PDB file of C-alpha atoms in Angstrom:
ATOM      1  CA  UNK A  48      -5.630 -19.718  13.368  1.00  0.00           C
ATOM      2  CA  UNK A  49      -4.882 -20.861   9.801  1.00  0.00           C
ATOM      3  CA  UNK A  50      -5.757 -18.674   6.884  1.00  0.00           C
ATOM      4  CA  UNK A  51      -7.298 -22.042   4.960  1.00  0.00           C
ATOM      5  CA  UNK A  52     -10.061 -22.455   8.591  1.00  0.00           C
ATOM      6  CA  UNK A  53     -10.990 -18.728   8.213  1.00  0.00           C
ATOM      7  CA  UNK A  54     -15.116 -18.190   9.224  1.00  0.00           C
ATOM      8  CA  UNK A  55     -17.005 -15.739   7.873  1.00  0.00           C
ATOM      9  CA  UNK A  56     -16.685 -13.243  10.858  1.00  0.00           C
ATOM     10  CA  UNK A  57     -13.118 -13.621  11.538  1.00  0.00           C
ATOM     11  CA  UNK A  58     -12.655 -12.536   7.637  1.00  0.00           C
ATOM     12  CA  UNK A  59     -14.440  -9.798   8.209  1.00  0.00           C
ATOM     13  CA  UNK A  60     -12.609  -8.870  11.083  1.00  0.00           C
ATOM     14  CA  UNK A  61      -9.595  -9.477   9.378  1.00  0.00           C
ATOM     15  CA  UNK A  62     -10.487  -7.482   6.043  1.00  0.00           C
ATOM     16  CA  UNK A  63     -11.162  -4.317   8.241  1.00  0.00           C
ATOM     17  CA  UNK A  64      -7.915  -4.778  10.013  1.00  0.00           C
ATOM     18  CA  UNK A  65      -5.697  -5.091   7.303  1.00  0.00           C
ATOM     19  CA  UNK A  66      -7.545  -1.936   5.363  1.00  0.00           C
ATOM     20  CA  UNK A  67      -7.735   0.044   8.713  1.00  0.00           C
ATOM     21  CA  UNK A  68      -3.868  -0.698   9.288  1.00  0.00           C
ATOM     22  CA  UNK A  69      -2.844   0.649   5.593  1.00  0.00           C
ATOM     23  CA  UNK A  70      -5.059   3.684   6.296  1.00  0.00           C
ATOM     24  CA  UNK A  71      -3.081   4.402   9.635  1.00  0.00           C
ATOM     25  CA  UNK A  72       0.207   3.596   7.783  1.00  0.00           C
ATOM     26  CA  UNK A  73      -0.346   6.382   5.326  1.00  0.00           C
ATOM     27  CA  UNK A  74      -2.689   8.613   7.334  1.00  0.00           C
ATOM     28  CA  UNK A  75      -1.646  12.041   8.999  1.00  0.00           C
ATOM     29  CA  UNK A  76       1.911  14.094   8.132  1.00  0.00           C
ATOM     30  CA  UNK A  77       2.926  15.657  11.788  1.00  0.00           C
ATOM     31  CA  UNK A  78       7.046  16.379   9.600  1.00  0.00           C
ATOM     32  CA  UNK A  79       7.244  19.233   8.065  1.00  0.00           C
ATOM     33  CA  UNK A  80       4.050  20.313   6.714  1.00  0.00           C
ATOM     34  CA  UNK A  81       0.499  21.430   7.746  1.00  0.00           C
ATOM     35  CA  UNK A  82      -2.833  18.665   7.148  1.00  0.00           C
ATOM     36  CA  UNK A  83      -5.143  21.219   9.341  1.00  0.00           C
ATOM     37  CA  UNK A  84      -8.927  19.631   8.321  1.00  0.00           C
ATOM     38  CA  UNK A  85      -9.577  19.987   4.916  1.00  0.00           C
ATOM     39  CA  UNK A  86      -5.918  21.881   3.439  1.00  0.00           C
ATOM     40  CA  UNK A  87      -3.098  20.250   2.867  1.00  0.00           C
ATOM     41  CA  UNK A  88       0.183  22.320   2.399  1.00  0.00           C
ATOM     42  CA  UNK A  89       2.607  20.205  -0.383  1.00  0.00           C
ATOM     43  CA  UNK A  90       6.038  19.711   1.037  1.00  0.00           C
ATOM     44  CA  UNK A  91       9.639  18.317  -0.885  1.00  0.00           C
ATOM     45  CA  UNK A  92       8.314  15.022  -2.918  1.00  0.00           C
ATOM     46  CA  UNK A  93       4.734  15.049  -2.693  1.00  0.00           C
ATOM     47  CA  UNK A  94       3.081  13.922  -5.560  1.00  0.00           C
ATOM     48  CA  UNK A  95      -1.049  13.747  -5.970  1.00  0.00           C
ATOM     49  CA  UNK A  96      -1.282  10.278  -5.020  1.00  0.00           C
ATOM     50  CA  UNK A  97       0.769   9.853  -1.925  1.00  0.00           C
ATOM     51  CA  UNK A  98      -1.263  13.312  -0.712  1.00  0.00           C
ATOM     52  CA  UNK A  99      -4.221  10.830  -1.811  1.00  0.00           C
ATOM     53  CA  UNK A 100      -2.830   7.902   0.169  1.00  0.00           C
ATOM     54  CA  UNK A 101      -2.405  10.160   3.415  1.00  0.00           C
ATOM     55  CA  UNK A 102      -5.903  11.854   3.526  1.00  0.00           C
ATOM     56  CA  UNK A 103      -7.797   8.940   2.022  1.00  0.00           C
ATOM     57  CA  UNK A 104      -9.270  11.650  -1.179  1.00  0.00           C
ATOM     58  CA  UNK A 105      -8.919  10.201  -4.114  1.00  0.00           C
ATOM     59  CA  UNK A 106      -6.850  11.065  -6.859  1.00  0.00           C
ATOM     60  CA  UNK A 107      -9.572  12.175  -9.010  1.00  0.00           C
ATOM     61  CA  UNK A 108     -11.001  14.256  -6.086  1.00  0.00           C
ATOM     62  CA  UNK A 109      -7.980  16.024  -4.910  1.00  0.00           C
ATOM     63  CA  UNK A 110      -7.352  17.155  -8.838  1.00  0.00           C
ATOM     64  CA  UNK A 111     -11.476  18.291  -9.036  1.00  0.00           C
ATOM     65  CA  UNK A 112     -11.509  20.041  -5.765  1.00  0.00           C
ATOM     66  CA  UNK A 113      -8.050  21.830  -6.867  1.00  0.00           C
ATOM     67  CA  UNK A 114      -9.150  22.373 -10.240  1.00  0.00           C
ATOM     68  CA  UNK A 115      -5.064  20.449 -11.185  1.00  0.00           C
ATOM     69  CA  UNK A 116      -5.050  19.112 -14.793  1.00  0.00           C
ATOM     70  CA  UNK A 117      -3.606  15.752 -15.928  1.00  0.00           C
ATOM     71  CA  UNK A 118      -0.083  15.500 -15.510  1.00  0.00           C
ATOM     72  CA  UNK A 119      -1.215  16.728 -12.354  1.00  0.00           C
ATOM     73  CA  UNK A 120       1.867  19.022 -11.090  1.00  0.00           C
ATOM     74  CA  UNK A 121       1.804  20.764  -7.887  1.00  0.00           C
ATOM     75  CA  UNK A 122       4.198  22.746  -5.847  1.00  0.00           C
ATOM     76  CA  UNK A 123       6.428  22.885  -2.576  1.00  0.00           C
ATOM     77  CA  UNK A 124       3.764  25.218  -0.082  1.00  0.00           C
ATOM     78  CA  UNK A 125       0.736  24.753  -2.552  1.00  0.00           C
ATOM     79  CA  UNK A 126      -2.417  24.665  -0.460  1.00  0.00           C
ATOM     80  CA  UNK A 127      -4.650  21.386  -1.449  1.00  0.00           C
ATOM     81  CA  UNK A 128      -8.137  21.092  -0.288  1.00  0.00           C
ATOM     82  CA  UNK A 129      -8.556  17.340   0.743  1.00  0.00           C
ATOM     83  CA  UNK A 130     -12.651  17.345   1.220  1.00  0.00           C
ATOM     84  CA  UNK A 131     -12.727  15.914   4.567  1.00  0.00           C
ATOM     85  CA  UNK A 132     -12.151  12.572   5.976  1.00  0.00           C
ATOM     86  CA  UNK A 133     -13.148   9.809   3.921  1.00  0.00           C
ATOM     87  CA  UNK A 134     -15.153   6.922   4.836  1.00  0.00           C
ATOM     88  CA  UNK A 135     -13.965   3.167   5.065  1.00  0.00           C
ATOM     89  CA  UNK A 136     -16.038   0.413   3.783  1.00  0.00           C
ATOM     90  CA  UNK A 137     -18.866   3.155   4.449  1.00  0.00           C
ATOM     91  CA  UNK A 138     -18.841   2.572   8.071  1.00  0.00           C
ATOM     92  CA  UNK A 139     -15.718   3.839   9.656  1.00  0.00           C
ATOM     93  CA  UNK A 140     -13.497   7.435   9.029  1.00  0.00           C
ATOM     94  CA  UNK A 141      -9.648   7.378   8.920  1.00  0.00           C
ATOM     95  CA  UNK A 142      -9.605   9.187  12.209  1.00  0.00           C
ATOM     96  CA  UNK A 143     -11.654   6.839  13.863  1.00  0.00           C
ATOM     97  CA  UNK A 144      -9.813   3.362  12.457  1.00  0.00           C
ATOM     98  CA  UNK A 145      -8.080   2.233  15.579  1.00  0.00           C
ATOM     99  CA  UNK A 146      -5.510  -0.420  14.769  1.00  0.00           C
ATOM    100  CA  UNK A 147      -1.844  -1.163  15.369  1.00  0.00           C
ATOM    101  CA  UNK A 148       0.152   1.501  14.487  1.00  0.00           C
ATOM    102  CA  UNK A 149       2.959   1.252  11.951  1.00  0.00           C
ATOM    103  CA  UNK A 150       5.531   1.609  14.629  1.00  0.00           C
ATOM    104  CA  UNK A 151       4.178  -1.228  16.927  1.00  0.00           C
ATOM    105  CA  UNK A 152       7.545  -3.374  15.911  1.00  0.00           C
ATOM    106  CA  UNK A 153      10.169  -1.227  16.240  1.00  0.00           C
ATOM    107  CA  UNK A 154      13.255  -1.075  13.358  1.00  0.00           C
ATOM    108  CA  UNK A 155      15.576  -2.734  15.756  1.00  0.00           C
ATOM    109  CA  UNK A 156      13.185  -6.304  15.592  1.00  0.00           C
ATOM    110  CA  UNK A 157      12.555  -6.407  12.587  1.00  0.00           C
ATOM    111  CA  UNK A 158      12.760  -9.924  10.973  1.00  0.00           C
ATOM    112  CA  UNK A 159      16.389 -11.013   9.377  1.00  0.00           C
ATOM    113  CA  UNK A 160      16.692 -10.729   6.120  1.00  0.00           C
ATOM    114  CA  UNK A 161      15.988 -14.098   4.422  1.00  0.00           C
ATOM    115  CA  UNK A 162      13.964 -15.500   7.080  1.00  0.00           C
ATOM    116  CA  UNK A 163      11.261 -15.762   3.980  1.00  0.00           C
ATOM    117  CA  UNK A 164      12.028 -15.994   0.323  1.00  0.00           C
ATOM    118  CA  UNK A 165      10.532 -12.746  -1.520  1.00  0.00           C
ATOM    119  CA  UNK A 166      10.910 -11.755  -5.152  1.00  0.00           C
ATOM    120  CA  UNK A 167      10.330  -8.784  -7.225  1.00  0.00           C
ATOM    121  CA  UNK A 168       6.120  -7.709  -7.712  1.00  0.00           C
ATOM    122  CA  UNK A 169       7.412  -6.240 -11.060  1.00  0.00           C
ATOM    123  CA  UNK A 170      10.146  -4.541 -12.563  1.00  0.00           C
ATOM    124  CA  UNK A 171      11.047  -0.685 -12.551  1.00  0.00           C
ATOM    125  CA  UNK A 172      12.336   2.353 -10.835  1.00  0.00           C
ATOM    126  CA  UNK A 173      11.685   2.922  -7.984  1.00  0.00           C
ATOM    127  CA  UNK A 174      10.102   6.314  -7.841  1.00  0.00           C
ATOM    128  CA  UNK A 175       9.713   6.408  -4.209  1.00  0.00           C
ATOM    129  CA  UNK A 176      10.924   4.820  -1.428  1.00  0.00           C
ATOM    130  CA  UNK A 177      10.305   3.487   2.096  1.00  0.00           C
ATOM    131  CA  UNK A 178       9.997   6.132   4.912  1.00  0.00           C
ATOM    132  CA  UNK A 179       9.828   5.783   8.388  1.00  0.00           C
ATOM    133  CA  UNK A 180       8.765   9.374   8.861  1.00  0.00           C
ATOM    134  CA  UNK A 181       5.424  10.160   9.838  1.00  0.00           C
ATOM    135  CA  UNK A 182       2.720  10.404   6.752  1.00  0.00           C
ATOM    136  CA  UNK A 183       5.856   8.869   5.005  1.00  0.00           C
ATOM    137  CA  UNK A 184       5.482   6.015   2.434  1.00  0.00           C
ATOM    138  CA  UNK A 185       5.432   2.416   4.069  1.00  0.00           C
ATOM    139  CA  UNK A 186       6.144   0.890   1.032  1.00  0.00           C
ATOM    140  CA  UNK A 187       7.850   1.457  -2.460  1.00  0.00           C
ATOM    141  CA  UNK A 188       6.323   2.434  -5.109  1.00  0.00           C
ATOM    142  CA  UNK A 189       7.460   1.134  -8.947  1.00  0.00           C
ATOM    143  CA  UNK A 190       6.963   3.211 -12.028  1.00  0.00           C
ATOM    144  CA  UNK A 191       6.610   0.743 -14.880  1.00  0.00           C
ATOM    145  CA  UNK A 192       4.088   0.593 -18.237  1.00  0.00           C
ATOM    146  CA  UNK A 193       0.373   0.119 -18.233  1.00  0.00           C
ATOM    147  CA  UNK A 194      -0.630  -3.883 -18.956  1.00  0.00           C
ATOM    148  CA  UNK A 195       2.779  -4.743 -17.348  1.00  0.00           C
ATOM    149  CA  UNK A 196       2.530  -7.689 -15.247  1.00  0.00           C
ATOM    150  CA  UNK A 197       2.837  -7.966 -11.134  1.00  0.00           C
ATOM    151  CA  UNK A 198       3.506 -11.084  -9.522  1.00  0.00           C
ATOM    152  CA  UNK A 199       2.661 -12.298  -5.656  1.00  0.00           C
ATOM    153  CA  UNK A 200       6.416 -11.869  -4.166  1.00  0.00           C
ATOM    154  CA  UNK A 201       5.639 -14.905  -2.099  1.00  0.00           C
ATOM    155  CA  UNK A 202       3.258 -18.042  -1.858  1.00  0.00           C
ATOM    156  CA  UNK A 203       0.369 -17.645   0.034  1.00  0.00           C
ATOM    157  CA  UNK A 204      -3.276 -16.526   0.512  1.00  0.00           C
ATOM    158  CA  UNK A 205      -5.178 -13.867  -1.396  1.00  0.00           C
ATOM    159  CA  UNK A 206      -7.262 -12.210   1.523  1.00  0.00           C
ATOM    160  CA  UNK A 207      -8.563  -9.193  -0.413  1.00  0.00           C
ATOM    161  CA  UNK A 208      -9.096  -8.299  -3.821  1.00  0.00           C
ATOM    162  CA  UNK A 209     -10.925  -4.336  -4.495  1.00  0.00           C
ATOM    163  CA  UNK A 210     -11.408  -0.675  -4.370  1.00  0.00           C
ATOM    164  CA  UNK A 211     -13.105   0.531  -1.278  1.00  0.00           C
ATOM    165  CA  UNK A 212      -9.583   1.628   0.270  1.00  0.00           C
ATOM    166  CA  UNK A 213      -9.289   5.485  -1.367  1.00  0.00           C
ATOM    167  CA  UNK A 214      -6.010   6.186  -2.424  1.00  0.00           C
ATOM    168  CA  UNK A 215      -4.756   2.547  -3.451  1.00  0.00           C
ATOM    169  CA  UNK A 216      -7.028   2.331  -6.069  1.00  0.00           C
ATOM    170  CA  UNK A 217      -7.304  -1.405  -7.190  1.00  0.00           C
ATOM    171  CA  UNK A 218      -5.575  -3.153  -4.486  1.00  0.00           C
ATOM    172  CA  UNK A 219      -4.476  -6.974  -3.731  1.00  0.00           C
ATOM    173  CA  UNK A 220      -3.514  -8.310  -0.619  1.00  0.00           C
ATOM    174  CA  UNK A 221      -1.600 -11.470  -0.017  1.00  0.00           C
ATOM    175  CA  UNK A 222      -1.572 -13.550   3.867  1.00  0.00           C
ATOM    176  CA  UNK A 223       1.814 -15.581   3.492  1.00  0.00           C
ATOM    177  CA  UNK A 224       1.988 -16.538   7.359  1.00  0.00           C
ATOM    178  CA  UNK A 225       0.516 -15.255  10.739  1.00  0.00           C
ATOM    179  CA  UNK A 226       3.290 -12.930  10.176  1.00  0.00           C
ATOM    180  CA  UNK A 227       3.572 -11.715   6.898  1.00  0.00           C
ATOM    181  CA  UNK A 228       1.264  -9.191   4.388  1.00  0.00           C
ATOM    182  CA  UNK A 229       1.992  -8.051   1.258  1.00  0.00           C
ATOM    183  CA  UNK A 230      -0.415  -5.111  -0.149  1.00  0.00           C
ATOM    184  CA  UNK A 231      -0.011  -4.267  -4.527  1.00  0.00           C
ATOM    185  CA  UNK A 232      -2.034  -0.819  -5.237  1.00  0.00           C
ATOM    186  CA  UNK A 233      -2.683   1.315  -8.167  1.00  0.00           C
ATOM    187  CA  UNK A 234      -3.640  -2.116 -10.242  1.00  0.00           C
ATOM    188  CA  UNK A 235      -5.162  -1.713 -13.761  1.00  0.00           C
ATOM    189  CA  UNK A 236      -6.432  -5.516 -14.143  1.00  0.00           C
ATOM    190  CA  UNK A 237      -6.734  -7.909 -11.048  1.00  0.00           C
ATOM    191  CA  UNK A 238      -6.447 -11.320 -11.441  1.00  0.00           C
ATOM    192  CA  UNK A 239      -7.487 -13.229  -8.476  1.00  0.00           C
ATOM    193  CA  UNK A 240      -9.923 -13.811  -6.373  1.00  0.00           C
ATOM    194  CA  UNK A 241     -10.265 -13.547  -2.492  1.00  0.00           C
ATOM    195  CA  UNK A 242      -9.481 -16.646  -1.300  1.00  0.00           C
ATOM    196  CA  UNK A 243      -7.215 -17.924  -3.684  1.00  0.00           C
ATOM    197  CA  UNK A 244      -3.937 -20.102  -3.196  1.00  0.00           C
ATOM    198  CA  UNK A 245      -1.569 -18.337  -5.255  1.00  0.00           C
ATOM    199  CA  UNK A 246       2.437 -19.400  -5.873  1.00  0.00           C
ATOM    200  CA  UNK A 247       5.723 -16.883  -5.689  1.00  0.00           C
ATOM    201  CA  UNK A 248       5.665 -15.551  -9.205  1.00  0.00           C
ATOM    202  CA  UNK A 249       2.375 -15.996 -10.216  1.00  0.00           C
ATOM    203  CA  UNK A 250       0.749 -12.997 -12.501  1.00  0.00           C
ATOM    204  CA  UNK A 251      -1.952 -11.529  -9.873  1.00  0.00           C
ATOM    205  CA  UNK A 252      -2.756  -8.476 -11.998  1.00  0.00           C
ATOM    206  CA  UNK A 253      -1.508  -6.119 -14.141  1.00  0.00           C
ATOM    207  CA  UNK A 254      -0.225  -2.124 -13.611  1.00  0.00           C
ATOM    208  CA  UNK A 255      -2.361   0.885 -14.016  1.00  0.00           C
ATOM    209  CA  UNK A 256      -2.761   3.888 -12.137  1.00  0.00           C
ATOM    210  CA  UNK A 257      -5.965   3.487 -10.161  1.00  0.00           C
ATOM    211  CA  UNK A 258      -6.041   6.461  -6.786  1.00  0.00           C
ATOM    212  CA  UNK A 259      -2.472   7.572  -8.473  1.00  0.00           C
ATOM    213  CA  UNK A 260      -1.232  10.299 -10.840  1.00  0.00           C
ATOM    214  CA  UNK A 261       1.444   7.856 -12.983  1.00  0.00           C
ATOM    215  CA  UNK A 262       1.567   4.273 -13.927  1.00  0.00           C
ATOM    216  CA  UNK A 263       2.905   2.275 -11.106  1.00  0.00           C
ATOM    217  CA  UNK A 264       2.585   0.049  -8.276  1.00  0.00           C
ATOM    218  CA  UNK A 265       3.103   0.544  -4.827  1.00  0.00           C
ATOM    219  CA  UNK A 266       4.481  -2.366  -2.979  1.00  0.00           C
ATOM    220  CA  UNK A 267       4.411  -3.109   1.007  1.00  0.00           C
ATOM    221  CA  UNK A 268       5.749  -5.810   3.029  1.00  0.00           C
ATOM    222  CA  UNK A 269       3.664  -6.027   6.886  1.00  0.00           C
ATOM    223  CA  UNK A 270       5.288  -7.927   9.272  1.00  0.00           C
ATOM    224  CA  UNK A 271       3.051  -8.232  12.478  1.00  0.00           C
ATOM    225  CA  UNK A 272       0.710  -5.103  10.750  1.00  0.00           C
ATOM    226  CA  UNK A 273       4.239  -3.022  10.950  1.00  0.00           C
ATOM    227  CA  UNK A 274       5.092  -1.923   7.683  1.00  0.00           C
ATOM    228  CA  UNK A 275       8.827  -2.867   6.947  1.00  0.00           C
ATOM    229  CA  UNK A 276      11.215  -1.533   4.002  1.00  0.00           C
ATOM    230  CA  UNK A 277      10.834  -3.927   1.253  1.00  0.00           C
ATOM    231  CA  UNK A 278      14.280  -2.943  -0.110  1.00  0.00           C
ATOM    232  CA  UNK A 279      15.644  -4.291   2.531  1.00  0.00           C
ATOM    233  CA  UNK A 280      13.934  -8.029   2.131  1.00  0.00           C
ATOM    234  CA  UNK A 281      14.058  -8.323  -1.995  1.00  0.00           C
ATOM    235  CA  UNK A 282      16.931  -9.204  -3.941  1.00  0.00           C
ATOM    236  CA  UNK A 283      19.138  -7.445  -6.264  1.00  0.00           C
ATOM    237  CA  UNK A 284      16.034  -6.565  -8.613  1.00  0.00           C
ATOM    238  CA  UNK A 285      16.755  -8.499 -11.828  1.00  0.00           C
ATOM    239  CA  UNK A 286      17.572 -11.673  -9.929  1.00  0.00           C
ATOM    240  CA  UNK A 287      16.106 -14.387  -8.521  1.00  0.00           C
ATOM    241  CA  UNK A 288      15.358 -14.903  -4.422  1.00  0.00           C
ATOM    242  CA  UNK A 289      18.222 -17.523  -3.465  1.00  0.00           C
ATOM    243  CA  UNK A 290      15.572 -19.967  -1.837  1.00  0.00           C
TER     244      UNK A 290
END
């Protein structure tokens, strides 16, 4: 099924998918740490907003609950109180979103690198990267300047623009193929619309840090709902893709 002959109910079916799979992505920590209900224990290179990303609390919750002040520190073995499991779209909880795991494509078939031309969202360090560990980041994230501009890192479909998915904050995501998502979080300004066409470099919004504790963005690349390493698929940052 093309994304352009899309109904109504397949949409919708699609839109919970995609949200339910980034929840699973980022959901539970079973290495090296203790998420026992409503406490989370911070482990080596936690920050606020990945903790946010795992138990679907939002930023701004997880620093009320804890009573953590803007630049919003923690510690290695702090206890955070998470308040629960979150709700998605109001109807289902992370623990109950039952989708294809990020380890349904295994490492070993993943797609070649340059079987699709991808460029840089936006430029920056990158503050953290791609894990395969479990609760581990399935994505990069980029630290950069508020207002700076992110770009679609291929051509394709927008398929959801908003902010119902706690811990992403204002989020984009971007159908290139039957194959291929790409997900841009922690947004200040969006600039398209669900539904839209857009081209590989094309502005889509602009960086903030909505659900996060620091300006940046955090980048995935899905191939068949399995998040891959997008290090491994974008060029020499600074470049332009060779396509």
């Amino acid at each position: 099924m093309r994304a352009g002959s899309l109904s109504i109910q397949p949409m919708r079916f699609l839109l919970c998918l995609l949200l339910g799979v980034l929840l699973v992505g980022c959901s539970g920590n079973k290495s090296g740490s203790d998420s026992s209900g409503s406490v989370y224990t911070v482990k080596r290179g936690d920050t606020l907003s990945r903790i946010s990303r795992m138990t679907g609390t939002s930023v701004a919750e997880l620093a009320r609950l804890n009573g953590i002040k803007p630049p919003y520190t923690i510690e290695v073995g702090q206890k955070i109180k998470t308040g629960g499991s979150s709700k998605l779209l109001g109807k289902k909880s992370t623990s109950t979103a039952k989708v294809t795991p990020s380890s349904a494509v295994p490492q070993s078939s993943w797609p070649p690198v340059g079987q699709r031309c991808w460029r840089w969202p936006t430029s920056g360090k990158v503050i953290m990267p791609y894990s395969t560990a479990d609760g581990g980041n399935k994505g990069i994230d980029i630290a950069g300047s508020r207002g700076q501009a992110v770009y679609a890192a291929g051509a394709g479909k927008v398929v959801y623009v908003g902010n119902q998915l706690r811990g992403y904050g204002n989020l984009i995501m971007i159908k290139h193929s039957e194959d291929y998502i790409t997900a841009y979080a922690h947004n200040d300004t969006l600039l398209v619309n669900n539904g839209q066409s857009v081209k590989i470099g094309q502005k889509i919004a602009t960086m903030g840090s909505s659900d996060a504790d620091s300006v940046r963005l955090h980048f995935q690349i899905r191939y068949r709902a399995t998040a891959i390493d997008p290090l491994r698929y974008l060029p020499p940052q600074g470049s332009k893709p060779k396509c």
